Amino acid sequence: MGRETSRAVMGQFSGGCYLSFATLVLLGSQVPATLARGTRGEALQHGQSGTLPHFLEEPVDAYIVKSNPIKLRCQARPALQIFFKCNGEWVHQSQHMSQEHTDLGTGLKIREVMINVSRQQVEDFHGPEDYWCLCVAWSHLGTSKSRKATVRIAYLRKNFEQDPQGTEVPLNGMIVLHCRPPEGVPVAEVEWLKNEEPLSSDGIIDTRGDHNLIVSEARLSDSGNYTCVASNIVAKRRSATATVVVYVNGGWSSWTDWSPCNVRCGRGVQKRSRTCTNPAPLNGGAFCEGMSVQKSTCNTLCPVDGGWGEWSEWSLCSSDCERQRSRECTAPEPKHGGRLCDGVALATDNCTGGLCTQNRKLLHDAKPQGVENSSDVALYSGLAAGVVTVVLLIIAVTLYRRSQSEYGVDVIDSSALTGGFQSFSFKTSRQANPLLINSSMQPDLTVSRTYTSPMCFQDSIDKELMAERSLLDPLPDLKVKGVAERAEYHVMSHPQTFPRGLAPDYRGVAVGTTLGRRSKNLFTPQVSLTPSRPLHKATAVFGHAGGRLVVPNTGISLLVPHGGIAEDTTWEMYMIINQEDSSTLSEDGPEIFLSPAVTYGPPGLDLSCPIALTIAHCGEVDAGNWTIRLKRQMQDNKWEEVMSVDEESASCYCLLEAQRCHVLLEHPGRYALVGEPLNQEVAKRLRLAVFGSPDTSNSLGFTLRVYCVDDTPHAFQEVAVGERSRGGRLLEEPKVMLFRGNTFSLQVSIQDVPQLLWSIKPFTTCQEFSFSQVWASNQRPLQCAFSLERYSHSSSQLSCKISVRQVKGEEQILQVYTSVVENEKGVVPFFTQSDCTITSQTGSRAFKIPLSIRQRISATFDTANAKGKDWQLLAQKLHIDRNLCYFACQESPSSVILSLWEAQHQDSGDLDSLASALEEIGKVQSPTTTTHGCSREEQDSEFTQLG
């Protein structure tokens, strides 16, 4: 550029005017050179030669909160001009706000410039990096650039990436609570609350950089409700509350000293005790295992009364005319507190026959006649006293032995402990028959022996005998015939092998059955609690608004969408739970019912869109060892396949979860979920529970009932109803075990029964269900009973274990610790709402999604747009994008997808997952794109209301 141009530019500066933005762009790199040719006075005002601009303040990183613009500021000296450059482009001069003042210390001019950056500017920028700005300052000798400052839109998502989970830890154990805050800009800071108070770190609590809360050694005071709070400049979010329980397992105190023997003489019992107080169980900690009382036999030495030995020879006659003899109390000597001998140890007698020299004179003192007679009277009196003493001694010994025998039967005599087991005498037709109990023993038909080891029966007759109370009494003469190994054995009762109060029954009963094979006979396992099973049915009248029909406490529900029924039309709909036998599926087929059969109607029901049926099942489907099908029962009572869950179908849709299945149906009828095993690793879930109640016919009796049912709410409902009717108490939290399809049976045994305090009826310590009974139980409650009897009313506590195990499979332990004399029956916590009676809801109350939002979502996603925002994307974000051909055939695919989502989330009622999915879908659109006259921000604000 020529000298004239430079002078023109210099004239502008000398005149006090700022260069325009366009002029700077045109001049480019020549601007510093032009400015350098200014007058010497200007150079002195802006600094000595050789000084480049120095920034006193540079722009800093900033965040835009909501829609509020932010200010970026620069300050430099000496500086003729300062301009902002954002994202590689100069910011127009009109957008700068500048001011200038002189530094009083140096006399140099300081220039300060500010610009505003709006949310719209940042959103409109689509670059590979964040929105950035820097300052460029000019002086006579050149330019200086400031640092880059980034501008980002601040936000904080609603949902935590990982919420802390409640836990139970033992005392001095480690507490670890994980927390991953929501995504946000800037990154959210995390703090922990305990019981709504900020958590103070006292050296024991460690909050790591990854936001986890770690307590290395838990104290009782660490129990509480913990909340993770994430916050940044935009908002503050709270996680779900995690409840931490620090429990203390019980510990036994030291044994007390042994008590004195309870008998004064002979064999007795002494005992010692301990309490579960070192420490006592706290916050649900386990009760101490083992016995609280120990008893031991003791022998007290009986007292021995002294007895006189033989008299010694008479001594020589003394000068006093007397002789003496003595005896000792040594035959026997008195021992252990026995009495001393009665009588004198020294006897004297006149040794002259009445003639004695006294005072040197001979006395003629003849013995009187009465002396001899008095000696005879003394002799007879002594004999009479001896006879009376012997009689009293015999009576005392008899009474003592009788008292000893009564006590010994209860505690001491070992036969009293084994008397609850029947005597067996076996006769076998083949040695080592595996179907017989102790089959290798030689038959002995004359002598009855008692065997106290647990005996497991492998046939339904044994379990029936143990389930029926009338057959739990002493067993009659029983004959069992086998199939694979032909053999038989006889069981004879003996009156001395039963606990007190039980009388043997010698009535002969012969029963034929099959061991190890399911057979139809009179004796089958007890599979129902009451003669007539409760009817599970729900009815309601629905109209155009739709609604929900629920059978309480069964896991079965029906959702009728809004608009499914025509306007001005109502239908009385019903839903019934039926009990089907797996044998009706197919003859000798491998399929079994994994859910109850559910019928909904009426048959002529006319709906414009499919209904959503939710059914609970018991299949372990995570491992993929099943082929699961939805079947429908036809008019000829045969079951027809509707669809396979793993395949796609245009007529039906199945959403299979770990414990439930949601089905979209269009035709009323009876439906069930069935499974076909693919290998022997396949498994179904069983729910195990133990109940107890006193024996009404025996004040000392107590009955434990163990149930093994399919793990569905409906199956356990029958157990709950039956136990409530008979006054049973739930003694342990129900547990779930996996029952494998490996053809092995299920064994239920009772263990650790205090034998000194309780006796158990014979043949009930171990009971067994065949594989077919459990595998094809079809919700029927399989039950076995253990009848116990305490030896005295003072034994009020029962502590034992129930082991439920599959041969070559899983095992679960049910711990029983209860008082058998409780007056108040505890409420059995079978369900969250055990008294739920609400069976239907109609209209908007039945749905989680408001009708207006539902209609807007359907209208938005039923038609595709350029951004791919359609019902397929909605299904993908809601994780129900399998079998999309079914939704494609519907008039409103989005509405059907939302109905399925409603059925899937009917329990939680949490709309956050739907709101998050819609928020993610909203990112697909451009910031300026509008749909149906509504901007993206307006749509997001409406959808956000779902959360």
GROMACS .gro file of C-alpha atoms in nm, residues 93 119 157 216 242 298 314 388 420 525 536 755 767 889 912:
model
   15
   93GLN     CA    1  -1.628  -0.368   1.567
  119ARG     CA    2  -2.629  -1.919   2.359
  157ARG     CA    3  -2.858  -3.444   3.306
  216SER     CA    4  -1.316  -4.958   5.567
  242ALA     CA    5  -2.930  -4.617   4.956
  298CYS     CA    6  -2.362  -8.735   8.631
  314TRP     CA    7  -1.399 -11.081  12.637
  388VAL     CA    8  -3.872 -10.308  11.086
  420GLY     CA    9  -3.897  -9.161   6.800
  525PRO     CA   10  -4.791  -8.627   4.759
  536HIS     CA   11  -5.847  -6.618   4.095
  755GLN     CA   12  -3.227  -8.427   7.059
  767GLN     CA   13  -3.817  -8.665   5.256
  889CYS     CA   14  -4.854  -5.372   1.079
  912ASP     CA   15  -3.750  -4.113   3.382
   0.00000   0.00000   0.00000
